[in-house]
Short mmCIF file of C-alpha atoms and ligand atoms in Angstrom, two decimals:
data_model
loop_
_atom_site.label_atom_id
_atom_site.label_comp_id
_atom_site.label_asym_id
_atom_site.label_seq_id
_atom_site.Cartn_x
_atom_site.Cartn_y
_atom_site.Cartn_z
CA MET J 1 -42.65 10.60 -68.42
CA ALA J 2 -46.02 11.84 -68.07
CA ALA J 3 -48.61 11.02 -70.63
CA ALA J 4 -47.76 12.37 -74.14
CA ALA J 5 -48.83 15.95 -74.49
CA GLU J 6 -51.56 16.70 -77.00
CA PRO J 7 -50.05 18.49 -80.26
CA GLU J 8 -52.24 21.73 -79.49
CA GLN J 9 -50.56 21.72 -76.05
CA ILE J 10 -47.10 21.50 -77.76
CA GLU J 11 -47.76 24.22 -79.99
CA LYS J 12 -48.96 26.52 -77.21
CA PHE J 13 -45.63 25.49 -75.30
CA LEU J 14 -43.59 26.32 -78.41
CA ASP J 15 -45.26 29.87 -78.70
CA GLY J 16 -44.50 30.77 -75.02
CA LEU J 17 -40.65 30.24 -75.70
CA LYS J 18 -38.63 33.46 -75.97
CA TYR J 19 -36.84 32.88 -79.03
CA ASP J 20 -33.74 35.24 -79.97
CA ASP J 21 -33.66 37.63 -83.25
CA LYS J 22 -32.47 34.14 -84.93
CA GLY J 23 -35.41 32.28 -83.89
CA LEU J 24 -33.50 30.21 -81.41
CA VAL J 25 -33.32 28.92 -77.69
CA VAL J 26 -30.21 27.61 -76.02
CA ALA J 27 -30.48 23.73 -75.58
CA ILE J 28 -28.30 21.94 -73.22
CA ALA J 29 -28.17 18.17 -73.18
CA GLN J 30 -27.38 16.84 -69.65
CA ASP J 31 -26.72 12.94 -68.59
CA VAL J 32 -29.74 12.07 -66.35
CA ASP J 33 -27.63 9.52 -64.45
CA THR J 34 -24.30 11.52 -64.01
CA GLY J 35 -25.56 15.18 -64.43
CA ALA J 36 -22.50 15.75 -66.72
CA ILE J 37 -23.44 18.48 -69.11
CA LEU J 38 -22.86 16.39 -72.47
CA MET J 39 -23.07 19.37 -74.95
CA GLN J 40 -24.78 22.82 -75.90
CA GLY J 41 -26.70 23.66 -79.02
CA PHE J 42 -29.34 25.89 -80.20
CA ALA J 43 -32.71 24.94 -81.16
CA ASP J 44 -35.63 26.40 -83.40
CA ARG J 45 -39.18 25.92 -82.84
CA THR J 46 -39.07 23.14 -85.25
CA ALA J 47 -35.93 21.20 -83.29
CA VAL J 48 -37.72 21.77 -80.03
CA ARG J 49 -41.04 20.29 -81.46
CA SER J 50 -38.98 17.30 -82.72
CA THR J 51 -37.31 16.68 -79.59
CA ILE J 52 -40.58 16.78 -77.36
CA THR J 53 -42.09 14.45 -80.04
CA LYS J 54 -39.54 12.14 -80.93
CA ARG J 55 -37.53 12.04 -77.73
CA GLN J 56 -34.25 12.41 -79.05
CA ALA J 57 -32.14 15.50 -78.74
CA THR J 58 -32.52 17.82 -81.39
CA PHE J 59 -30.72 21.18 -82.50
CA PHE J 60 -30.31 23.60 -85.09
CA SER J 61 -26.85 24.34 -86.46
CA ARG J 62 -26.11 27.95 -86.72
CA SER J 63 -23.21 27.10 -89.14
CA ARG J 64 -24.82 24.78 -91.30
CA GLN J 65 -28.44 26.56 -91.04
CA ALA J 66 -30.04 23.27 -90.67
CA GLN J 67 -31.77 20.91 -88.25
CA TRP J 68 -29.87 18.04 -86.83
CA THR J 69 -30.63 15.14 -84.37
CA LYS J 70 -27.54 14.28 -82.09
CA GLY J 71 -26.37 10.80 -83.25
CA GLU J 72 -27.69 10.73 -87.00
CA THR J 73 -24.08 10.55 -88.26
CA SER J 74 -22.47 8.98 -85.22
CA GLY J 75 -25.21 6.70 -84.13
CA ASN J 76 -25.02 8.26 -80.93
CA PHE J 77 -28.19 9.40 -80.12
CA ILE J 78 -29.48 11.02 -76.68
CA SER J 79 -32.64 9.62 -75.51
CA VAL J 80 -34.55 12.45 -73.68
CA LYS J 81 -36.41 11.41 -70.50
CA SER J 82 -37.50 15.08 -69.53
CA ILE J 83 -37.18 18.63 -70.99
CA HIS J 84 -36.87 21.47 -68.62
CA LEU J 85 -37.28 25.13 -69.33
CA ASP J 86 -35.57 28.25 -67.61
CA CYS J 87 -37.41 31.04 -65.93
CA ASP J 88 -37.19 33.46 -68.86
CA LYS J 89 -38.20 30.80 -71.23
CA ASP J 90 -35.08 31.15 -73.56
CA SER J 91 -33.18 27.92 -72.46
CA LEU J 92 -34.01 24.46 -72.34
CA ILE J 93 -32.44 21.14 -70.56
CA TYR J 94 -32.64 17.94 -72.50
CA LEU J 95 -32.18 15.35 -69.69
CA GLY J 96 -31.19 12.28 -71.01
CA VAL J 97 -29.15 8.94 -71.72
CA PRO J 98 -26.41 9.28 -74.52
CA ASP J 99 -25.93 6.02 -76.41
CA GLY J 100 -22.45 6.35 -76.28
CA PRO J 101 -19.59 9.57 -76.30
CA THR J 102 -21.31 12.69 -77.21
CA CYS J 103 -18.47 14.68 -78.64
CA HIS J 104 -17.47 14.14 -82.18
CA THR J 105 -13.76 13.92 -80.89
CA GLY J 106 -14.71 10.83 -79.14
CA ALA J 107 -14.65 12.37 -75.64
CA HIS J 108 -17.79 11.51 -73.27
CA THR J 109 -18.86 15.12 -73.23
CA CYS J 110 -17.68 18.38 -75.33
CA TYR J 111 -16.47 20.20 -72.03
CA TYR J 112 -13.04 18.28 -72.03
CA SER J 113 -11.07 21.29 -71.62
CA GLN J 114 -10.41 22.87 -68.41
CA VAL J 115 -9.29 26.75 -68.19
CA ASP J 116 -6.67 27.13 -65.69
CA GLY J 117 -5.49 23.62 -65.83
CA ASP J 118 -2.10 22.70 -64.60
CA ASP J 119 -0.21 24.58 -67.36
CA GLY J 120 -2.36 27.73 -66.59
CA ALA J 121 -5.05 29.20 -68.91
CA ALA J 122 -2.98 28.55 -71.94
CA ALA J 123 -3.31 24.81 -71.58
CA VAL J 124 -6.84 24.72 -73.02
CA GLU J 125 -5.16 25.95 -76.60
CA GLY J 126 -4.09 22.48 -77.25
CA GLY J 127 -7.21 20.90 -76.09
CA GLY J 128 -7.74 18.63 -73.07
CA LYS J 129 -7.40 15.00 -72.80
CA HIS J 130 -10.60 13.19 -72.28
CA GLY J 131 -11.02 12.07 -68.50
CA GLN J 132 -8.45 14.36 -67.19
CA GLU J 133 -9.68 17.92 -67.68
CA GLU J 134 -13.44 16.98 -68.27
CA ALA J 135 -15.90 19.21 -66.13
CA LEU J 136 -16.24 16.64 -63.27
CA THR J 137 -18.71 17.00 -60.24
CA THR J 138 -17.61 16.04 -56.80
CA LEU J 139 -18.66 12.19 -57.13
CA TYR J 140 -16.91 11.91 -60.43
CA GLU J 141 -14.06 13.77 -59.62
CA LEU J 142 -13.54 11.20 -56.39
CA GLU J 143 -13.97 8.45 -58.81
CA GLU J 144 -11.20 9.82 -60.75
CA THR J 145 -9.08 10.17 -57.89
CA ILE J 146 -9.47 6.66 -56.75
CA GLN J 147 -8.61 5.32 -60.32
CA LYS J 148 -5.51 7.53 -60.22
CA ARG J 149 -4.52 6.08 -56.88
CA ARG J 150 -4.91 2.58 -58.25
CA THR J 151 -2.50 3.29 -61.63
CA GLU J 152 -0.17 5.68 -59.82
CA ALA J 153 3.24 4.02 -59.07
CA VAL J 154 4.35 4.34 -55.21
CA LYS J 155 7.73 5.19 -54.72
CA GLU J 156 9.80 3.03 -52.81
CA GLY J 157 10.12 4.46 -49.41
CA ASP J 158 6.93 6.60 -49.71
CA LYS J 159 3.97 5.77 -47.87
CA PRO J 160 1.11 4.42 -50.17
CA SER J 161 -1.95 6.64 -50.12
CA TRP J 162 -5.03 5.43 -47.74
CA THR J 163 -6.82 4.81 -50.88
CA ARG J 164 -4.01 2.68 -52.23
CA LYS J 165 -3.73 0.68 -49.16
CA LEU J 166 -7.42 -0.09 -49.45
CA LEU J 167 -7.18 -1.26 -53.21
CA ASP J 168 -4.21 -3.50 -52.23
CA ASN J 169 -5.91 -4.95 -49.34
CA PRO J 170 -9.44 -6.32 -50.09
CA GLU J 171 -10.10 -7.79 -46.50
CA LEU J 172 -9.22 -4.61 -45.06
CA LEU J 173 -11.42 -2.63 -47.45
CA CYS J 174 -14.56 -4.90 -46.66
CA LYS J 175 -13.92 -4.59 -43.03
CA LYS J 176 -14.07 -0.85 -43.29
CA ILE J 177 -17.18 -0.78 -45.35
CA ARG J 178 -18.86 -3.18 -42.86
CA GLU J 179 -17.70 -1.02 -40.21
CA GLU J 180 -18.75 2.08 -41.92
CA ALA J 181 -22.09 1.06 -42.41
CA GLY J 182 -22.60 0.30 -39.02
CA GLU J 183 -21.29 3.76 -38.05
CA LEU J 184 -23.95 5.20 -40.32
CA CYS J 185 -26.40 3.20 -38.43
CA GLU J 186 -25.20 4.36 -35.21
CA THR J 187 -25.93 8.00 -36.11
CA LEU J 188 -29.53 7.22 -36.39
CA GLU J 189 -29.54 4.58 -33.34
CA ASN J 190 -27.80 7.06 -31.11
CA ASP J 191 -29.38 10.25 -32.58
CA GLU J 192 -25.87 11.69 -33.05
CA GLY J 193 -26.95 14.46 -35.46
CA LYS J 194 -26.84 15.74 -38.92
CA GLU J 195 -23.04 16.57 -39.04
CA ARG J 196 -22.22 12.95 -38.02
CA ALA J 197 -24.69 11.36 -40.35
CA ALA J 198 -23.28 13.25 -43.31
CA SER J 199 -19.80 12.49 -42.47
CA GLU J 200 -20.47 8.43 -41.83
CA MET J 201 -22.43 8.53 -45.51
CA ALA J 202 -19.33 10.25 -46.80
CA ASP J 203 -17.42 7.37 -45.33
CA VAL J 204 -19.57 4.65 -46.78
CA LEU J 205 -19.81 6.29 -50.30
CA TYR J 206 -15.98 6.62 -50.31
CA HIS J 207 -15.12 3.08 -49.26
CA SER J 208 -17.67 1.57 -51.57
CA MET J 209 -16.46 3.50 -54.36
CA VAL J 210 -12.99 1.90 -53.86
CA LEU J 211 -14.59 -1.28 -54.13
CA LEU J 212 -16.54 -0.48 -57.11
CA ASN J 213 -13.27 0.51 -58.59
CA LEU J 214 -11.87 -3.02 -57.93
CA GLN J 215 -14.77 -4.36 -59.65
CA GLY J 216 -14.54 -2.33 -62.60
CA VAL J 217 -18.00 -0.49 -62.05
CA GLY J 218 -18.79 2.88 -62.19
CA MET J 219 -21.39 5.08 -60.18
CA GLU J 220 -23.00 5.73 -63.62
CA ASP J 221 -23.94 2.05 -63.83
CA VAL J 222 -25.06 2.18 -60.07
CA LEU J 223 -27.37 4.99 -60.88
CA ALA J 224 -28.64 3.54 -64.05
CA LYS J 225 -29.91 0.45 -62.06
CA LEU J 226 -31.43 3.26 -59.62
CA ARG J 227 -33.07 4.75 -62.41
CA GLY J 228 -34.45 1.37 -63.73
CA ARG J 229 -35.91 0.86 -60.38
CA PHE J 230 -37.22 4.06 -59.63
CA GLY J 231 -37.79 5.62 -62.79
CA THR J 232 -41.32 4.57 -63.14
CA SER J 233 -43.13 6.06 -59.97
CA GLY J 234 -44.95 3.10 -57.95
CA VAL J 235 -42.90 0.28 -59.11
CA GLU J 236 -40.48 1.22 -56.57
CA GLU J 237 -41.88 -0.98 -54.09
CA LYS J 238 -41.64 -4.14 -55.84
CA ALA J 239 -38.20 -3.45 -57.17
CA ASN J 240 -36.71 -2.65 -53.77
CA ARG J 241 -38.58 -5.08 -51.59
CA PRO J 242 -36.27 -8.32 -51.26
CA PRO J 243 -37.22 -10.94 -53.59
CA LYS J 244 -38.79 -14.02 -52.28
CA SER J 245 -36.06 -16.55 -53.08
CA LYS J 246 -33.44 -14.31 -51.67
CA GLN J 247 -35.11 -14.26 -48.30
CA ALA J 248 -35.65 -17.57 -48.43
CA HIS J 249 -31.86 -17.85 -48.99
CA ARG J 250 -31.04 -15.53 -46.21
CA THR J 251 -33.31 -17.32 -43.63
CA GLY J 252 -32.24 -20.76 -44.82
CA MET H 1 -7.74 24.53 -58.62
CA ALA H 2 -3.96 24.84 -59.80
CA ALA H 3 -1.78 27.95 -59.53
CA ALA H 4 -3.44 31.10 -60.90
CA ALA H 5 -2.88 31.56 -64.64
CA GLU H 6 -0.78 34.50 -65.67
CA PRO H 7 -2.23 37.75 -67.27
CA GLU H 8 -0.87 36.90 -70.66
CA GLN H 9 -2.17 33.37 -70.58
CA ILE H 10 -5.61 34.56 -69.91
CA GLU H 11 -5.65 36.98 -72.62
CA LYS H 12 -4.37 34.20 -74.87
CA PHE H 13 -7.22 32.00 -73.81
CA LEU H 14 -9.78 35.01 -74.24
CA ASP H 15 -8.46 35.45 -77.54
CA GLY H 16 -9.13 31.77 -78.44
CA LEU H 17 -12.89 31.80 -77.83
CA LYS H 18 -15.43 31.93 -80.68
CA TYR H 19 -17.49 34.84 -79.85
CA ASP H 20 -20.82 35.19 -81.58
CA ASP H 21 -21.86 38.37 -83.79
CA LYS H 22 -22.55 40.09 -80.64
CA GLY H 23 -19.03 39.24 -78.85
CA LEU H 24 -20.69 36.78 -76.62
CA VAL H 25 -20.19 32.88 -75.77
CA VAL H 26 -22.83 31.00 -73.68
CA ALA H 27 -22.12 30.41 -69.97
CA ILE H 28 -23.64 27.45 -68.03
CA ALA H 29 -23.49 27.74 -64.16
CA GLN H 30 -23.52 24.12 -62.83
CA ASP H 31 -23.29 22.87 -58.92
CA VAL H 32 -20.04 21.20 -58.44
CA ASP H 33 -21.54 18.97 -55.78
CA THR H 34 -25.07 18.01 -57.16
CA GLY H 35 -24.50 18.54 -60.84
CA ALA H 36 -27.36 20.88 -61.14
CA ILE H 37 -27.58 23.28 -64.04
CA LEU H 38 -28.29 26.26 -61.97
CA MET H 39 -28.50 28.81 -64.57
CA GLN H 40 -27.56 29.62 -68.15
CA GLY H 41 -26.58 33.13 -69.57
CA PHE H 42 -24.05 34.83 -71.75
CA ALA H 43 -20.50 36.24 -71.19
CA ASP H 44 -18.38 38.58 -73.26
CA ARG H 45 -14.61 38.70 -73.12
CA THR H 46 -14.78 41.00 -69.98
CA ALA H 47 -17.04 38.61 -68.20
CA VAL H 48 -15.15 35.73 -68.72
CA ARG H 49 -11.82 37.50 -67.64
CA SER H 50 -13.75 38.36 -64.60
CA THR H 51 -14.95 34.99 -63.56
CA ILE H 52 -11.21 33.47 -64.13
CA THR H 53 -9.88 36.27 -62.19
CA LYS H 54 -12.28 37.02 -59.54
CA ARG H 55 -13.74 33.28 -59.30
CA GLN H 56 -17.41 34.67 -59.11
CA ALA H 57 -19.76 33.51 -62.08
CA THR H 58 -20.29 36.76 -64.09
CA PHE H 59 -22.43 37.36 -67.20
CA PHE H 60 -23.12 39.67 -69.83
CA SER H 61 -26.90 40.73 -69.90
CA ARG H 62 -28.39 40.95 -73.16
CA SER H 63 -31.29 42.67 -72.18
CA ARG H 64 -29.46 45.20 -70.24
CA GLN H 65 -26.49 45.34 -72.18
CA ALA H 66 -24.38 45.28 -69.24
CA GLN H 67 -21.87 43.01 -67.34
CA TRP H 68 -23.19 41.52 -64.03
CA THR H 69 -21.90 39.13 -61.39
CA LYS H 70 -24.60 36.66 -60.22
CA GLY H 71 -25.36 37.67 -56.67
CA GLU H 72 -24.56 41.27 -56.50
CA THR H 73 -28.29 42.19 -56.25
CA SER H 74 -29.38 38.93 -54.33
CA GLY H 75 -26.01 38.18 -52.34
CA ASN H 76 -26.08 34.60 -53.69
CA PHE H 77 -22.88 34.49 -55.44
CA ILE H 78 -21.72 31.32 -57.10
CA SER H 79 -17.99 30.79 -56.24
CA VAL H 80 -16.46 29.07 -59.43
CA LYS H 81 -14.26 26.39 -58.61
CA SER H 82 -13.21 25.51 -62.20
CA ILE H 83 -14.08 26.60 -65.76
CA HIS H 84 -14.51 24.17 -68.62
CA LEU H 85 -14.76 25.08 -72.54
CA ASP H 86 -16.45 23.14 -75.14
CA CYS H 87 -14.91 21.63 -78.26
CA ASP H 88 -15.62 24.56 -80.65
CA LYS H 89 -14.68 27.14 -78.01
CA ASP H 90 -18.28 28.88 -77.96
CA SER H 91 -19.57 27.64 -74.72
CA LEU H 92 -18.06 27.62 -70.96
CA ILE H 93 -19.17 25.73 -67.97
CA TYR H 94 -18.70 27.66 -64.60
CA LEU H 95 -18.30 24.76 -62.10
CA GLY H 96 -18.99 26.09 -58.73
CA VAL H 97 -20.71 26.40 -55.45
CA PRO H 98 -23.90 28.63 -55.21
CA ASP H 99 -24.35 30.57 -51.89
CA GLY H 100 -28.13 30.17 -52.15
CA PRO H 101 -30.91 29.70 -54.43
CA THR H 102 -29.73 30.77 -57.78
CA CYS H 103 -33.15 31.99 -59.52
CA HIS H 104 -34.69 35.52 -58.81
CA THR H 105 -37.80 33.62 -58.26
CA GLY H 106 -36.22 31.75 -55.19
CA ALA H 107 -35.91 28.33 -56.79
CA HIS H 108 -32.71 26.54 -56.38
CA THR H 109 -32.18 26.47 -60.21
CA CYS H 110 -33.74 28.76 -63.08
CA TYR H 111 -34.91 25.35 -64.66
CA TYR H 112 -37.83 24.82 -62.37
CA SER H 113 -40.38 24.05 -65.35
CA GLN H 114 -40.70 20.78 -66.79
CA VAL H 115 -42.38 20.33 -70.61
CA ASP H 116 -44.67 17.63 -70.67
CA GLY H 117 -45.33 17.35 -66.86
CA ASP H 118 -48.39 15.51 -65.35
CA ASP H 119 -50.79 18.40 -67.10
CA GLY H 120 -49.16 18.02 -70.45
CA ALA H 121 -46.81 20.64 -72.29
CA ALA H 122 -49.36 23.41 -71.30
CA ALA H 123 -48.47 22.99 -67.65
CA VAL H 124 -45.20 24.76 -68.23
CA GLU H 125 -47.18 27.89 -68.91
CA GLY H 126 -48.18 28.30 -65.29
CA GLY H 127 -44.47 27.79 -64.06
CA GLY H 128 -43.36 25.05 -62.04
CA LYS H 129 -43.24 24.33 -58.31
CA HIS H 130 -39.78 24.19 -56.75
CA GLY H 131 -38.80 20.66 -55.96
CA GLN H 132 -41.58 19.34 -58.15
CA GLU H 133 -40.73 19.78 -61.75
CA GLU H 134 -36.97 20.93 -61.28
CA ALA H 135 -34.54 19.29 -63.98
CA LEU H 136 -33.36 16.20 -61.21
CA THR H 137 -30.83 13.72 -62.09
CA THR H 138 -31.41 10.14 -61.01
CA LEU H 139 -29.78 10.72 -57.51
CA TYR H 140 -31.82 13.56 -56.80
CA GLU H 141 -35.17 12.31 -58.26
CA LEU H 142 -34.63 9.17 -55.94
CA GLU H 143 -34.14 11.78 -53.26
CA GLU H 144 -37.43 13.29 -53.79
CA THR H 145 -39.15 9.84 -54.17
CA ILE H 146 -37.85 8.95 -50.62
CA GLN H 147 -39.34 12.32 -49.29
CA LYS H 148 -42.73 11.98 -50.96
CA ARG H 149 -43.04 8.56 -49.31
CA ARG H 150 -42.43 10.09 -46.11
CA THR H 151 -45.07 12.68 -46.21
CA GLU H 152 -47.80 11.20 -48.17
CA ALA H 153 -50.79 9.80 -46.32
CA VAL H 154 -51.10 5.88 -46.51
CA LYS H 155 -54.84 5.07 -46.97
CA GLU H 156 -56.32 2.72 -44.69
CA GLY H 157 -56.44 -0.65 -46.22
CA ASP H 158 -53.52 0.26 -48.74
CA LYS H 159 -50.11 -1.61 -48.17
CA PRO H 160 -47.48 1.08 -47.35
CA SER H 161 -44.56 1.46 -49.72
CA TRP H 162 -41.44 -0.47 -48.81
CA THR H 163 -39.87 3.00 -48.45
CA ARG H 164 -42.50 3.93 -46.15
CA LYS H 165 -42.04 0.83 -44.03
CA LEU H 166 -38.29 1.56 -43.81
CA LEU H 167 -39.13 5.04 -42.73
CA ASP H 168 -41.47 4.02 -40.18
CA ASN H 169 -39.21 1.26 -38.81
CA PRO H 170 -35.65 2.59 -38.00
CA GLU H 171 -34.50 -0.98 -36.51
CA LEU H 172 -35.67 -2.51 -39.67
CA LEU H 173 -33.60 0.01 -42.01
CA CYS H 174 -30.59 -0.29 -39.96
CA LYS H 175 -30.68 -3.82 -40.37
CA LYS H 176 -31.06 -3.82 -43.98
CA ILE H 177 -28.13 -1.26 -44.24
CA ARG H 178 -25.86 -3.32 -42.32
CA GLU H 179 -27.14 -6.44 -44.65
CA GLU H 180 -26.79 -4.59 -47.83
CA ALA H 181 -23.09 -3.42 -46.82
CA GLY H 182 -22.44 -6.94 -46.29
CA GLU H 183 -23.98 -8.04 -49.55
CA LEU H 184 -21.85 -5.43 -51.33
CA CYS H 185 -18.46 -6.93 -49.51
CA GLU H 186 -19.44 -10.31 -50.83
CA THR H 187 -19.53 -9.17 -54.32
CA LEU H 188 -15.76 -8.82 -54.03
CA GLU H 189 -15.15 -11.65 -51.53
CA ASN H 190 -16.88 -14.15 -53.85
CA ASP H 191 -15.95 -12.39 -57.12
CA GLU H 192 -19.74 -12.10 -58.12
CA GLY H 193 -19.19 -10.05 -61.14
CA LYS H 194 -20.06 -6.21 -62.19
CA GLU H 195 -23.89 -6.64 -62.30
CA ARG H 196 -23.99 -7.87 -58.78
CA ALA H 197 -21.69 -5.32 -57.59
CA ALA H 198 -23.66 -2.48 -59.11
CA SER H 199 -26.70 -3.88 -57.87
CA GLU H 200 -25.75 -4.34 -54.22
CA MET H 201 -24.09 -0.92 -54.45
CA ALA H 202 -27.63 0.30 -55.78
CA ASP H 203 -29.20 -1.43 -52.56
CA VAL H 204 -26.57 0.31 -50.18
CA LEU H 205 -27.29 3.74 -51.67
CA TYR H 206 -30.87 3.62 -51.65
CA HIS H 207 -31.34 2.18 -48.14
CA SER H 208 -28.75 4.78 -46.91
CA MET H 209 -30.56 7.70 -48.24
CA VAL H 210 -33.66 6.48 -46.47
CA LEU H 211 -31.68 6.79 -43.44
CA LEU H 212 -30.41 10.38 -44.43
CA ASN H 213 -34.01 11.32 -45.04
CA LEU H 214 -34.77 10.36 -41.45
CA GLN H 215 -31.94 12.57 -40.18
CA GLY H 216 -32.71 15.36 -42.41
CA VAL H 217 -29.60 15.11 -44.51
CA GLY H 218 -29.16 15.62 -48.39
CA MET H 219 -26.93 13.98 -50.53
CA GLU H 220 -25.85 17.31 -51.30
CA ASP H 221 -24.28 17.69 -47.78
CA VAL H 222 -22.41 14.49 -48.16
CA LEU H 223 -20.94 15.54 -51.20
CA ALA H 224 -19.88 18.69 -49.98
CA LYS H 225 -18.18 16.60 -47.26
CA LEU H 226 -16.39 14.56 -49.56
CA ARG H 227 -15.39 17.67 -51.61
CA GLY H 228 -13.82 19.06 -48.60
CA ARG H 229 -12.01 15.99 -48.31
CA PHE H 230 -10.79 15.12 -51.57
CA GLY H 231 -10.91 18.74 -53.33
CA THR H 232 -7.29 19.68 -52.72
CA SER H 233 -5.40 16.54 -54.12
CA GLY H 234 -2.89 15.02 -51.37
CA VAL H 235 -4.92 15.89 -48.54
CA GLU H 236 -6.85 12.96 -49.50
CA GLU H 237 -4.87 10.35 -47.32
CA LYS H 238 -4.99 12.27 -43.97
CA ALA H 239 -8.86 13.10 -44.21
CA ASN H 240 -9.84 9.79 -44.81
CA ARG H 241 -7.39 7.84 -42.79
CA PRO H 242 -9.31 7.01 -39.37
CA PRO H 243 -8.16 9.43 -36.83
CA LYS H 244 -5.99 8.20 -33.93
CA SER H 245 -8.52 8.98 -31.34
CA LYS H 246 -11.22 6.83 -33.17
CA GLN H 247 -9.12 3.99 -33.62
CA ALA H 248 -8.00 4.06 -30.01
CA HIS H 249 -12.03 4.13 -29.13
CA ARG H 250 -12.52 1.34 -31.39
CA THR H 251 -10.16 -1.26 -30.11
CA GLY H 252 -10.39 0.31 -26.92
ZN1 LIG I 1 -22.75 9.36 -69.18
ZN1 LIG I 2 -32.71 32.36 -69.84
ZN1 LIG I 3 -18.05 18.17 -79.01
ZN1 LIG I 4 -16.94 6.28 -40.27
ZN1 LIG I 5 -26.37 23.20 -54.28
ZN1 LIG I 6 -20.35 24.81 -78.56
ZN1 LIG I 7 -34.18 32.23 -62.82
ZN1 LIG I 8 -33.59 22.46 -55.76
ZN1 LIG I 9 -28.75 -6.46 -51.49
#
């Protein structure tokens, strides 16, 4: 976050927005760590100003014709880290950290229904179950697949999936992670090219995520840690340099 | 992707949408791999139907009062992998893979301007430079930070950043990656708890991303690989089980 903008700069920015015939722009709240689209609403000039100055995602309700700050009833506010504007200036992204589930239904995001799910388009009529039909990007789809492999029963006589084998055998899993990290390094050491590097990184990521599942850790937790380290530019060096005590431990 | 929905199921779904007084719902195109919000438009009943059946992100232009498929002029279509609906049924996510830059300006996404950037809110008036003010989630913000460390000049007498040290010393970098992978494994082997696991995974991810930068590979490429392996449920096992030839190579 850069230095706070001056009031006159904010008003100038608000002047530049392309409001629709009701005086609104679209406002999309997005999770800064996971990239999940949490909810979409509309914002009038006052709601955008409030979001800029108070750093909490604020909207204008078309049905209630009133401004509202997400979380004012549920307690789950969205802390806004940065605000982004699209090319024709009628749509904003509030990029931030939600205090808890965003949807009033208790779902993580409002987009928990999928069109064309297993039961066809009509499935959406009954709503979706959170975590099953939510809009998940590749990383979180993989995370969910690993979780499914963990909980699903393996029928007698059926071969367990590779993921399940790793989940059931921490020794094999750790052996694989060390191996894959080595193979990733070899792509650089032996100049094996982009394709191999991407592929080995995919191996490292997948196997590490199986370990994280066993530890009950989500990629969201990992990304929040990285944000803590890199969020403020400049402090990166310190946070990532191995601490003295640890170096001592290693060499000691 | 599940089996294609029947036409009557699609019409039933389209009946259930809450269109505004102009017959439109909001439609947000999101990159399935990176989670980046590519663009936001509106869609009428016909545009949503077209997106469901043709699997290309399609909108209704309010200014031109006409349906348009993203890419019909630029050639950069967005292949839609799944469609998600929000809780009050007036907003859709088109989750997909863009053929190329989404914005007509050539930017990756339409949200390339940041409010409250380095020059304050007014900065947005001049538009933003792609890659500098785009709405980036934690992982891509980190990717950009690493790239900055690579290109920035280190002044004489200044200590280089830790990232720069790693970039300049592939041997040190590979040593660190192998070390961090080992430390991640130890969190499981020694039952060190969630906090340590998340922290060590952050270490693995950061150091691996420095290596990817040296190889000219983006996390987007890695995620696309993972999507290729896990996208169709069930084929996961095969794709991730080490190939026979490689096992032979390893033991041979
Ligand atoms: Zn979240
Ligand atoms: Zn727009
Ligand atoms: Zn909701
Ligand atoms: Zn490998
Ligand atoms: Zn992309
Ligand atoms: Zn809605
Ligand atoms: Zn654009
Ligand atoms: Zn971009
Ligand atoms: Zn470590």
